[in-house]
Amino acid sequence: MLAIGTLSRRTGTKVQTIRYYEEIGLMNEAGRTAGGQRRYDEKDLDRLAFIRHSRQLGFSLDSIRELLDLADNPAQSCSEADSIARRQLGQVEQRIKRLQALKKELRRMVAECDGDSVAECKVLEVLRDHSECLTEHNEIGA
Amino acid sequence: MLAIGTLSRRTGTKVQTIRYYEEIGLMNEAGRTAGGQRRYDEKDLDRLAFIRHSRQLGFSLDSIRELLDLADNPAQSCSEADSIARRQLGQVEQRIKRLQALKKELRRMVAECDGDSVAECKVLEVLRDHSECLTEHNEIGA
DNA sequence: CTTGAACCTCTATCAGCTGTAGCTTGTATC
DNA sequence: GATACAAGCTACAGCTGATAGAGGTTCAAG
C-alpha cells in the first residue's frame, strides 16, 4: 500500500496534482485508511505514470481521458488511439511552424538593433508596426 | 473620437480584451462620454496595436508592460528592450527544441502502430512506458 | 421620437495546475 | 505508552490571457 507521497516521488507528480487528477476523475477514487489518508497500489501507480508520460508528450487531459478509456478495454481496435496520436502530432507540427516564423522575426528584430537610444530602437519599431514583418506569425490562439 | 468597437475592428482585438487590458493597466483608462462609454484617440490605437503585435510575437503581458514603459521614455538606451527581445527569442528556441523532440516520439509511435487491437497498440505501449522513448521530451512547464 | 446596434458592468468559465492556511494522522523512537 | 514531527487532509485562492453571458443603458441614424 503506497501513500500519496510515494506515488508523487515515483512519478514526479506533485501531491496536489495527484489529488487534482482524482478530483477531475482521471484517477480513480483512492482507497482510504481509517484516518482518511489515501492509499494506492501498483495499478494506480501505472495509471499515473501513463497520465504523466502523456502530459509530457503534450496530450491534453481530455485526450488522455480517451486514451485511458481505450487502454482499459484491450479488445477494441487501436485505430482510435492511433488517430488521437496523429491529431496530437499534427498539432505539434503546427506549433513548430508558428514558432519558427516567430523565431525568424525575433532574430531579425534583435540583429538589426544596434543598442542606440529607444527613439530609434529597431525592436520597438517592429513591435509598433506589423508591416515591418516579413512573415505571417501569430502566436495568439496557439 | 473612436468607440471601443472601432478600436476592436482596427486592431483585431475583441472588445472584452480591450477592456481587460484597461483593467490590468496595460491600456490607460479611457476617457468617457457623458453616458459612460469609452472613447479613444489615435495614440490609444497605436498603443493597442503595439500590444497586439507583441502578443502575436509571443511576448507575455509582463514583457509587454516593460516594453511599453521603455517606448514611453525615448531618451533611454534601448539595450533593455533588446534584452527582452533576446530573452523571448531564447524561449522560442527552447520551445521549438522541446516540440521537435515531441514530434520525433509521436512520429515513431504512430509509425510503429499497425492498427491491430488495443492490447498490442504501440501508441498505448509507449505511453505506458517512458523507457521506450529515445529522446528526452518534456512539454510540462513549457 | 423611435429603433436597434453597440455599449456598459459584473460575474463566471476555461486548462492545468500550484500554493497556502490550519488542522489531523501515521510512524519511528524512546 | 508517550512524544515528536513528517506527511497527510480539506478548502479555497491564484496564476495566464483571455472569453462568454446576463441584464441593463446609450448613441446615432432615419
Tab-separated table of C-alpha atoms (C1' of nucleotides) in Angstrom:
chain	number	residue	atom	x	y	z
A	1	MET	CA	0.000	0.000	0.000
A	2	LEU	CA	1.508	3.229	-1.187
A	3	ALA	CA	0.949	6.660	0.311
A	4	ILE	CA	0.383	9.625	-1.963
A	5	GLY	CA	3.887	10.948	-1.319
A	6	THR	CA	5.392	7.708	-2.593
A	7	LEU	CA	3.334	7.959	-5.793
A	8	SER	CA	4.444	11.546	-6.070
A	9	ARG	CA	8.141	10.651	-5.804
A	10	ARG	CA	7.910	7.639	-8.088
A	11	THR	CA	6.185	9.521	-10.899
A	12	GLY	CA	7.490	13.053	-10.453
A	13	THR	CA	3.987	14.375	-9.914
A	14	LYS	CA	3.170	16.873	-7.192
A	15	VAL	CA	0.921	15.574	-4.433
A	16	GLN	CA	-1.666	18.269	-5.180
A	17	THR	CA	-1.643	17.307	-8.811
A	18	ILE	CA	-2.472	13.692	-7.941
A	19	ARG	CA	-5.386	14.859	-5.797
A	20	TYR	CA	-6.426	17.120	-8.662
A	21	TYR	CA	-6.425	14.177	-11.086
A	22	GLU	CA	-8.682	12.316	-8.688
A	23	GLU	CA	-10.973	15.332	-8.399
A	24	ILE	CA	-11.445	15.575	-12.162
A	25	GLY	CA	-11.896	11.831	-12.479
A	26	LEU	CA	-8.677	10.962	-14.295
A	27	MET	CA	-7.517	8.841	-11.380
A	28	ASN	CA	-9.974	6.561	-9.637
A	29	GLU	CA	-11.019	7.489	-6.144
A	30	ALA	CA	-8.294	6.146	-3.933
A	31	GLY	CA	-8.954	3.815	-1.037
A	32	ARG	CA	-8.510	5.336	2.391
A	33	THR	CA	-7.048	4.366	5.729
A	34	ALA	CA	-9.240	4.542	8.836
A	35	GLY	CA	-7.823	8.016	9.396
A	36	GLY	CA	-8.730	9.162	5.901
A	37	GLN	CA	-5.384	9.067	4.103
A	38	ARG	CA	-5.247	7.860	0.507
A	39	ARG	CA	-3.596	4.519	-0.243
A	40	TYR	CA	-2.609	3.239	-3.681
A	41	ASP	CA	-1.482	0.031	-5.353
A	42	GLU	CA	0.738	-0.726	-8.329
A	43	LYS	CA	-2.125	-0.348	-10.788
A	44	ASP	CA	-2.703	3.202	-9.603
A	45	LEU	CA	0.991	3.875	-9.998
A	46	ASP	CA	0.907	2.620	-13.586
A	47	ARG	CA	-2.113	4.731	-14.394
A	48	LEU	CA	-0.482	7.845	-13.012
A	49	ALA	CA	2.718	7.106	-14.914
A	50	PHE	CA	0.654	6.782	-18.100
A	51	ILE	CA	-1.003	10.124	-17.427
A	52	ARG	CA	2.246	11.894	-16.687
A	53	HIS	CA	4.008	10.467	-19.687
A	54	SER	CA	1.143	11.506	-21.914
A	55	ARG	CA	1.267	15.007	-20.478
A	56	GLN	CA	4.997	15.143	-21.182
A	57	LEU	CA	4.162	14.285	-24.762
A	58	GLY	CA	1.789	17.234	-24.804
A	59	PHE	CA	-1.557	15.419	-24.781
A	60	SER	CA	-4.436	17.334	-23.231
A	61	LEU	CA	-6.192	15.887	-20.225
A	62	ASP	CA	-9.215	15.244	-22.450
A	63	SER	CA	-7.140	13.243	-24.906
A	64	ILE	CA	-5.593	11.350	-22.024
A	65	ARG	CA	-9.042	10.520	-20.753
A	66	GLU	CA	-9.876	8.989	-24.136
A	67	LEU	CA	-6.597	7.110	-24.252
A	68	LEU	CA	-7.145	5.694	-20.773
A	69	ASP	CA	-10.620	4.514	-21.752
A	70	LEU	CA	-9.106	2.736	-24.726
A	71	ALA	CA	-6.331	1.239	-22.647
A	72	ASP	CA	-8.933	-0.097	-20.220
A	73	ASN	CA	-10.681	-2.061	-22.987
A	74	PRO	CA	-7.979	-4.124	-24.680
A	75	ALA	CA	-10.303	-5.850	-27.110
A	76	GLN	CA	-11.048	-2.807	-29.270
A	77	SER	CA	-9.240	-1.793	-32.392
A	78	CYS	CA	-6.451	0.598	-31.709
A	79	SER	CA	-7.255	2.844	-34.612
A	80	GLU	CA	-8.808	5.391	-32.310
A	81	ALA	CA	-5.692	5.645	-30.154
A	82	ASP	CA	-3.795	5.986	-33.357
A	83	SER	CA	-5.892	8.870	-34.559
A	84	ILE	CA	-5.589	10.688	-31.236
A	85	ALA	CA	-1.837	10.391	-31.532
A	86	ARG	CA	-1.914	11.560	-35.144
A	87	ARG	CA	-4.017	14.546	-34.194
A	88	GLN	CA	-1.513	15.388	-31.483
A	89	LEU	CA	1.333	15.044	-33.958
A	90	GLY	CA	-0.423	17.406	-36.333
A	91	GLN	CA	-0.880	19.977	-33.605
A	92	VAL	CA	2.746	19.753	-32.599
A	93	GLU	CA	3.819	20.249	-36.203
A	94	GLN	CA	1.590	23.304	-36.483
A	95	ARG	CA	3.019	24.790	-33.341
A	96	ILE	CA	6.546	24.239	-34.558
A	97	LYS	CA	5.757	26.053	-37.790
A	98	ARG	CA	4.268	29.002	-35.963
A	99	LEU	CA	7.184	29.191	-33.584
A	100	GLN	CA	9.664	29.092	-36.440
A	101	ALA	CA	8.001	32.113	-38.032
A	102	LEU	CA	8.214	33.873	-34.660
A	103	LYS	CA	11.846	32.953	-34.286
A	104	LYS	CA	12.664	34.414	-37.660
A	105	GLU	CA	11.049	37.756	-36.854
A	106	LEU	CA	12.618	37.925	-33.424
A	107	ARG	CA	16.081	37.194	-34.792
A	108	ARG	CA	15.762	39.892	-37.397
A	109	MET	CA	14.493	42.329	-34.809
A	110	VAL	CA	17.364	41.654	-32.456
A	111	ALA	CA	20.005	41.561	-35.181
A	112	GLU	CA	19.066	44.926	-36.642
A	113	CYS	CA	19.079	46.748	-33.345
A	114	ASP	CA	22.406	48.351	-32.541
A	115	GLY	CA	21.813	49.458	-28.980
A	116	ASP	CA	21.243	53.144	-29.517
A	117	SER	CA	18.551	55.179	-27.825
A	118	VAL	CA	14.998	53.966	-27.509
A	119	ALA	CA	13.924	56.591	-30.027
A	120	GLU	CA	15.495	54.630	-32.853
A	121	CYS	CA	15.258	51.161	-31.357
A	122	LYS	CA	14.559	48.627	-34.050
A	123	VAL	CA	12.911	46.236	-31.629
A	124	LEU	CA	10.322	48.769	-30.559
A	125	GLU	CA	9.863	49.944	-34.116
A	126	VAL	CA	8.986	46.490	-35.351
A	127	LEU	CA	6.593	45.967	-32.479
A	128	ARG	CA	4.879	49.216	-33.369
A	129	ASP	CA	4.473	48.334	-36.992
A	130	HIS	CA	3.485	44.913	-38.199
A	131	SER	CA	4.164	45.861	-41.814
A	132	GLU	CA	7.865	45.613	-40.990
A	133	CYS	CA	7.442	41.883	-40.601
A	134	LEU	CA	8.365	39.508	-43.373
A	135	THR	CA	6.290	36.537	-42.318
A	136	GLU	CA	2.890	35.783	-41.002
A	137	HIS	CA	3.468	34.942	-37.414
A	138	ASN	CA	0.724	34.578	-34.923
A	139	GLU	CA	1.210	33.047	-31.576
A	140	ILE	CA	-2.230	34.050	-30.314
A	141	GLY	CA	-4.540	31.099	-30.197
A	142	ALA	CA	-1.636	28.683	-30.425
B	1	MET	CA	-13.016	60.088	-31.126
B	2	LEU	CA	-13.135	56.349	-31.551
B	3	ALA	CA	-15.522	53.955	-29.861
B	4	ILE	CA	-14.265	50.670	-28.467
B	5	GLY	CA	-15.785	48.718	-31.352
B	6	THR	CA	-13.776	50.746	-33.855
B	7	LEU	CA	-10.555	50.016	-31.944
B	8	SER	CA	-11.598	46.402	-31.864
B	9	ARG	CA	-12.078	46.224	-35.628
B	10	ARG	CA	-8.964	48.207	-36.467
B	11	THR	CA	-6.648	46.035	-34.328
B	12	GLY	CA	-8.364	42.677	-34.451
B	13	THR	CA	-8.800	42.673	-30.691
B	14	LYS	CA	-12.046	41.624	-29.051
B	15	VAL	CA	-13.903	44.364	-27.205
B	16	GLN	CA	-13.716	42.414	-23.950
B	17	THR	CA	-9.995	42.026	-24.376
B	18	ILE	CA	-9.539	45.789	-24.701
B	19	ARG	CA	-11.499	46.313	-21.502
B	20	TYR	CA	-9.395	43.591	-19.896
B	21	TYR	CA	-6.191	45.385	-20.911
B	22	GLU	CA	-7.513	48.523	-19.278
B	23	GLU	CA	-8.419	46.601	-16.151
B	24	ILE	CA	-4.902	45.206	-15.743
B	25	GLY	CA	-3.338	48.565	-16.517
B	26	LEU	CA	-1.840	47.803	-19.927
B	27	MET	CA	-4.067	50.374	-21.587
B	28	ASN	CA	-4.610	53.735	-19.912
B	29	GLU	CA	-8.034	54.423	-18.509
B	30	ALA	CA	-10.068	55.593	-21.435
B	31	GLY	CA	-11.939	58.884	-21.476
B	32	ARG	CA	-15.707	58.577	-21.288
B	33	THR	CA	-18.741	60.163	-22.851
B	34	ALA	CA	-21.398	61.716	-20.635
B	35	GLY	CA	-23.219	58.394	-20.838
B	36	GLY	CA	-20.184	56.426	-19.714
B	37	GLN	CA	-18.940	54.922	-22.979
B	38	ARG	CA	-15.189	54.721	-23.629
B	39	ARG	CA	-13.668	56.968	-26.271
B	40	TYR	CA	-10.189	56.643	-27.753
B	41	ASP	CA	-7.779	58.622	-29.895
B	42	GLU	CA	-5.055	57.619	-32.355
B	43	LYS	CA	-2.461	57.267	-29.603
B	44	ASP	CA	-4.610	54.661	-27.895
B	45	LEU	CA	-4.981	52.874	-31.187
B	46	ASP	CA	-1.202	52.791	-31.639
B	47	ARG	CA	-0.694	51.502	-28.152
B	48	LEU	CA	-3.207	48.713	-28.642
B	49	ALA	CA	-1.637	47.798	-31.973
B	50	PHE	CA	1.745	47.593	-30.237
B	51	ILE	CA	0.302	45.313	-27.567
B	52	ARG	CA	-1.410	43.058	-30.091
B	53	HIS	CA	1.613	42.781	-32.304
B	54	SER	CA	3.781	41.927	-29.329
B	55	ARG	CA	1.315	39.237	-28.293
B	56	GLN	CA	1.415	37.806	-31.802
B	57	LEU	CA	5.162	37.588	-31.401
B	58	GLY	CA	4.608	35.627	-28.214
B	59	PHE	CA	5.634	38.219	-25.623
B	60	SER	CA	3.970	37.838	-22.231
B	61	LEU	CA	1.831	40.668	-20.922
B	62	ASP	CA	4.541	41.367	-18.345
B	63	SER	CA	7.188	41.719	-21.031
B	64	ILE	CA	4.853	43.955	-22.998
B	65	ARG	CA	4.393	46.111	-19.943
B	66	GLU	CA	8.161	46.583	-19.765
B	67	LEU	CA	8.411	47.295	-23.468
B	68	LEU	CA	5.653	49.902	-23.274
B	69	ASP	CA	7.429	51.618	-20.388
B	70	LEU	CA	10.577	51.788	-22.496
B	71	ALA	CA	8.707	53.037	-25.531
B	72	ASP	CA	7.216	55.803	-23.403
B	73	ASN	CA	10.670	57.147	-22.495
B	74	PRO	CA	12.502	57.635	-25.788
B	75	ALA	CA	15.694	59.037	-24.221
B	76	GLN	CA	16.850	55.780	-22.615
B	77	SER	CA	19.216	53.243	-24.097
B	78	CYS	CA	17.418	50.541	-25.945
B	79	SER	CA	19.583	47.770	-24.548
B	80	GLU	CA	16.839	46.737	-22.193
B	81	ALA	CA	14.292	46.348	-24.967
B	82	ASP	CA	16.943	44.409	-26.780
B	83	SER	CA	17.448	42.017	-23.908
B	84	ILE	CA	13.712	41.454	-23.508
B	85	ALA	CA	13.553	40.509	-27.169
B	86	ARG	CA	16.588	38.258	-26.839
B	87	ARG	CA	15.055	36.524	-23.854
B	88	GLN	CA	11.898	35.967	-25.864
B	89	LEU	CA	13.938	34.604	-28.749
B	90	GLY	CA	15.697	32.215	-26.385
B	91	GLN	CA	12.382	30.971	-25.029
B	92	VAL	CA	11.008	30.429	-28.500
B	93	GLU	CA	14.108	28.459	-29.462
B	94	GLN	CA	13.765	26.314	-26.347
B	95	ARG	CA	10.150	25.593	-27.118
B	96	ILE	CA	10.968	24.630	-30.674
B	97	LYS	CA	13.578	22.174	-29.414
B	98	ARG	CA	11.156	20.613	-26.985
B	99	LEU	CA	8.453	20.338	-29.607
B	100	GLN	CA	10.835	18.728	-32.051
B	101	ALA	CA	11.668	16.043	-29.507
B	102	LEU	CA	7.938	15.514	-29.027
B	103	LYS	CA	7.343	15.318	-32.728
B	104	LYS	CA	10.011	12.679	-33.099
B	105	GLU	CA	8.468	10.477	-30.421
B	106	LEU	CA	4.955	10.934	-31.739
B	107	ARG	CA	6.006	10.058	-35.276
B	108	ARG	CA	7.727	6.931	-34.138
B	109	MET	CA	4.735	5.990	-32.031
B	110	VAL	CA	2.314	6.446	-34.887
B	111	ALA	CA	4.571	4.827	-37.489
B	112	GLU	CA	5.092	1.651	-35.496
B	113	CYS	CA	1.460	1.091	-34.796
B	114	ASP	CA	-0.237	-1.126	-37.348
B	115	GLY	CA	-3.842	-0.783	-36.298
B	116	ASP	CA	-4.342	-4.076	-34.529
B	117	SER	CA	-6.156	-4.469	-31.255
B	118	VAL	CA	-5.599	-2.185	-28.338
B	119	ALA	CA	-3.840	-4.995	-26.497
B	120	GLU	CA	-0.822	-4.655	-28.738
B	121	CYS	CA	-1.178	-0.995	-29.639
B	122	LYS	CA	2.197	0.606	-29.920
B	123	VAL	CA	0.825	4.042	-29.113
B	124	LEU	CA	-0.570	2.922	-25.796
B	125	GLU	CA	2.514	0.886	-25.072
B	126	VAL	CA	4.813	3.859	-25.462
B	127	LEU	CA	2.577	5.986	-23.299
B	128	ARG	CA	2.715	3.334	-20.609
B	129	ASP	CA	6.458	3.100	-20.626
B	130	HIS	CA	8.726	6.073	-20.904
B	131	SER	CA	11.780	3.845	-21.345
B	132	GLU	CA	10.547	3.160	-24.873
B	133	CYS	CA	11.334	6.744	-25.737
B	134	LEU	CA	14.512	7.693	-27.488
B	135	THR	CA	14.660	11.315	-26.510
B	136	GLU	CA	14.118	13.495	-23.531
B	137	HIS	CA	10.876	15.221	-24.243
B	138	ASN	CA	9.010	17.232	-21.703
B	139	GLU	CA	6.243	19.554	-22.585
B	140	ILE	CA	5.185	20.148	-18.990
B	141	GLY	CA	6.255	23.544	-17.813
B	142	ALA	CA	6.871	24.686	-21.351
C	1	DC	C1'	-39.081	60.197	-31.468
C	2	DT	C1'	-38.135	55.613	-32.254
C	3	DT	C1'	-35.380	51.790	-33.155
C	4	DG	C1'	-31.704	48.719	-32.523
C	5	DA	C1'	-26.774	48.130	-32.714
C	6	DA	C1'	-23.355	48.952	-29.751
C	7	DC	C1'	-22.077	49.978	-25.388
C	8	DC	C1'	-21.888	49.268	-20.055
C	9	DT	C1'	-20.809	46.360	-15.518
C	10	DC	C1'	-20.484	42.168	-13.220
C	11	DT	C1'	-19.711	37.569	-12.779
C	12	DA	C1'	-18.354	33.005	-14.268
C	13	DT	C1'	-15.534	29.992	-17.042
C	14	DC	C1'	-11.548	27.628	-19.467
C	15	DA	C1'	-6.721	24.484	-18.814
C	16	DG	C1'	-3.764	22.672	-15.706
C	17	DC	C1'	-2.231	23.047	-12.167
C	18	DT	C1'	0.174	25.466	-7.703
C	19	DG	C1'	0.287	27.423	-3.146
C	20	DT	C1'	-1.340	28.477	1.446
C	21	DA	C1'	-3.748	28.075	5.920
C	22	DG	C1'	-4.967	25.439	9.506
C	23	DC	C1'	-5.739	21.069	11.105
C	24	DT	C1'	-5.172	15.686	11.623
C	25	DT	C1'	-2.813	11.156	11.044
C	26	DG	C1'	0.805	7.794	10.818
C	27	DT	C1'	5.070	6.033	12.224
C	28	DA	C1'	9.584	5.845	14.361
C	29	DT	C1'	11.941	6.249	18.542
C	30	DC	C1'	12.411	6.288	23.417
D	1	DG	C1'	2.544	4.022	26.125
D	2	DA	C1'	4.186	8.745	25.210
D	3	DT	C1'	6.080	12.006	22.139
D	4	DA	C1'	7.744	14.278	18.053
D	5	DC	C1'	7.253	15.576	13.567
D	6	DA	C1'	6.889	14.428	8.672
D	7	DA	C1'	3.366	13.735	5.854
D	8	DG	C1'	-1.274	13.670	5.154
D	9	DC	C1'	-6.030	16.073	4.923
D	10	DT	C1'	-9.724	19.808	3.132
D	11	DA	C1'	-10.900	24.037	1.249
D	12	DC	C1'	-10.110	27.726	-1.244
D	13	DA	C1'	-7.413	31.477	-3.694
D	14	DG	C1'	-4.461	32.488	-7.522
D	15	DC	C1'	-1.892	32.116	-11.913
D	16	DT	C1'	-2.143	33.489	-17.558
D	17	DG	C1'	-4.762	35.518	-21.056
D	18	DA	C1'	-8.490	35.981	-22.239
D	19	DT	C1'	-13.757	34.797	-23.461
D	20	DA	C1'	-18.869	34.364	-22.719
D	21	DG	C1'	-23.218	35.659	-20.981
D	22	DA	C1'	-26.848	38.152	-18.378
D	23	DG	C1'	-29.202	42.080	-17.893
D	24	DG	C1'	-29.367	46.841	-18.454
D	25	DT	C1'	-28.119	51.618	-20.837
D	26	DT	C1'	-26.603	54.864	-24.540
D	27	DC	C1'	-25.754	56.580	-29.034
D	28	DA	C1'	-26.753	57.788	-33.643
D	29	DA	C1'	-29.276	57.164	-37.875
D	30	DG	C1'	-33.665	57.720	-40.038
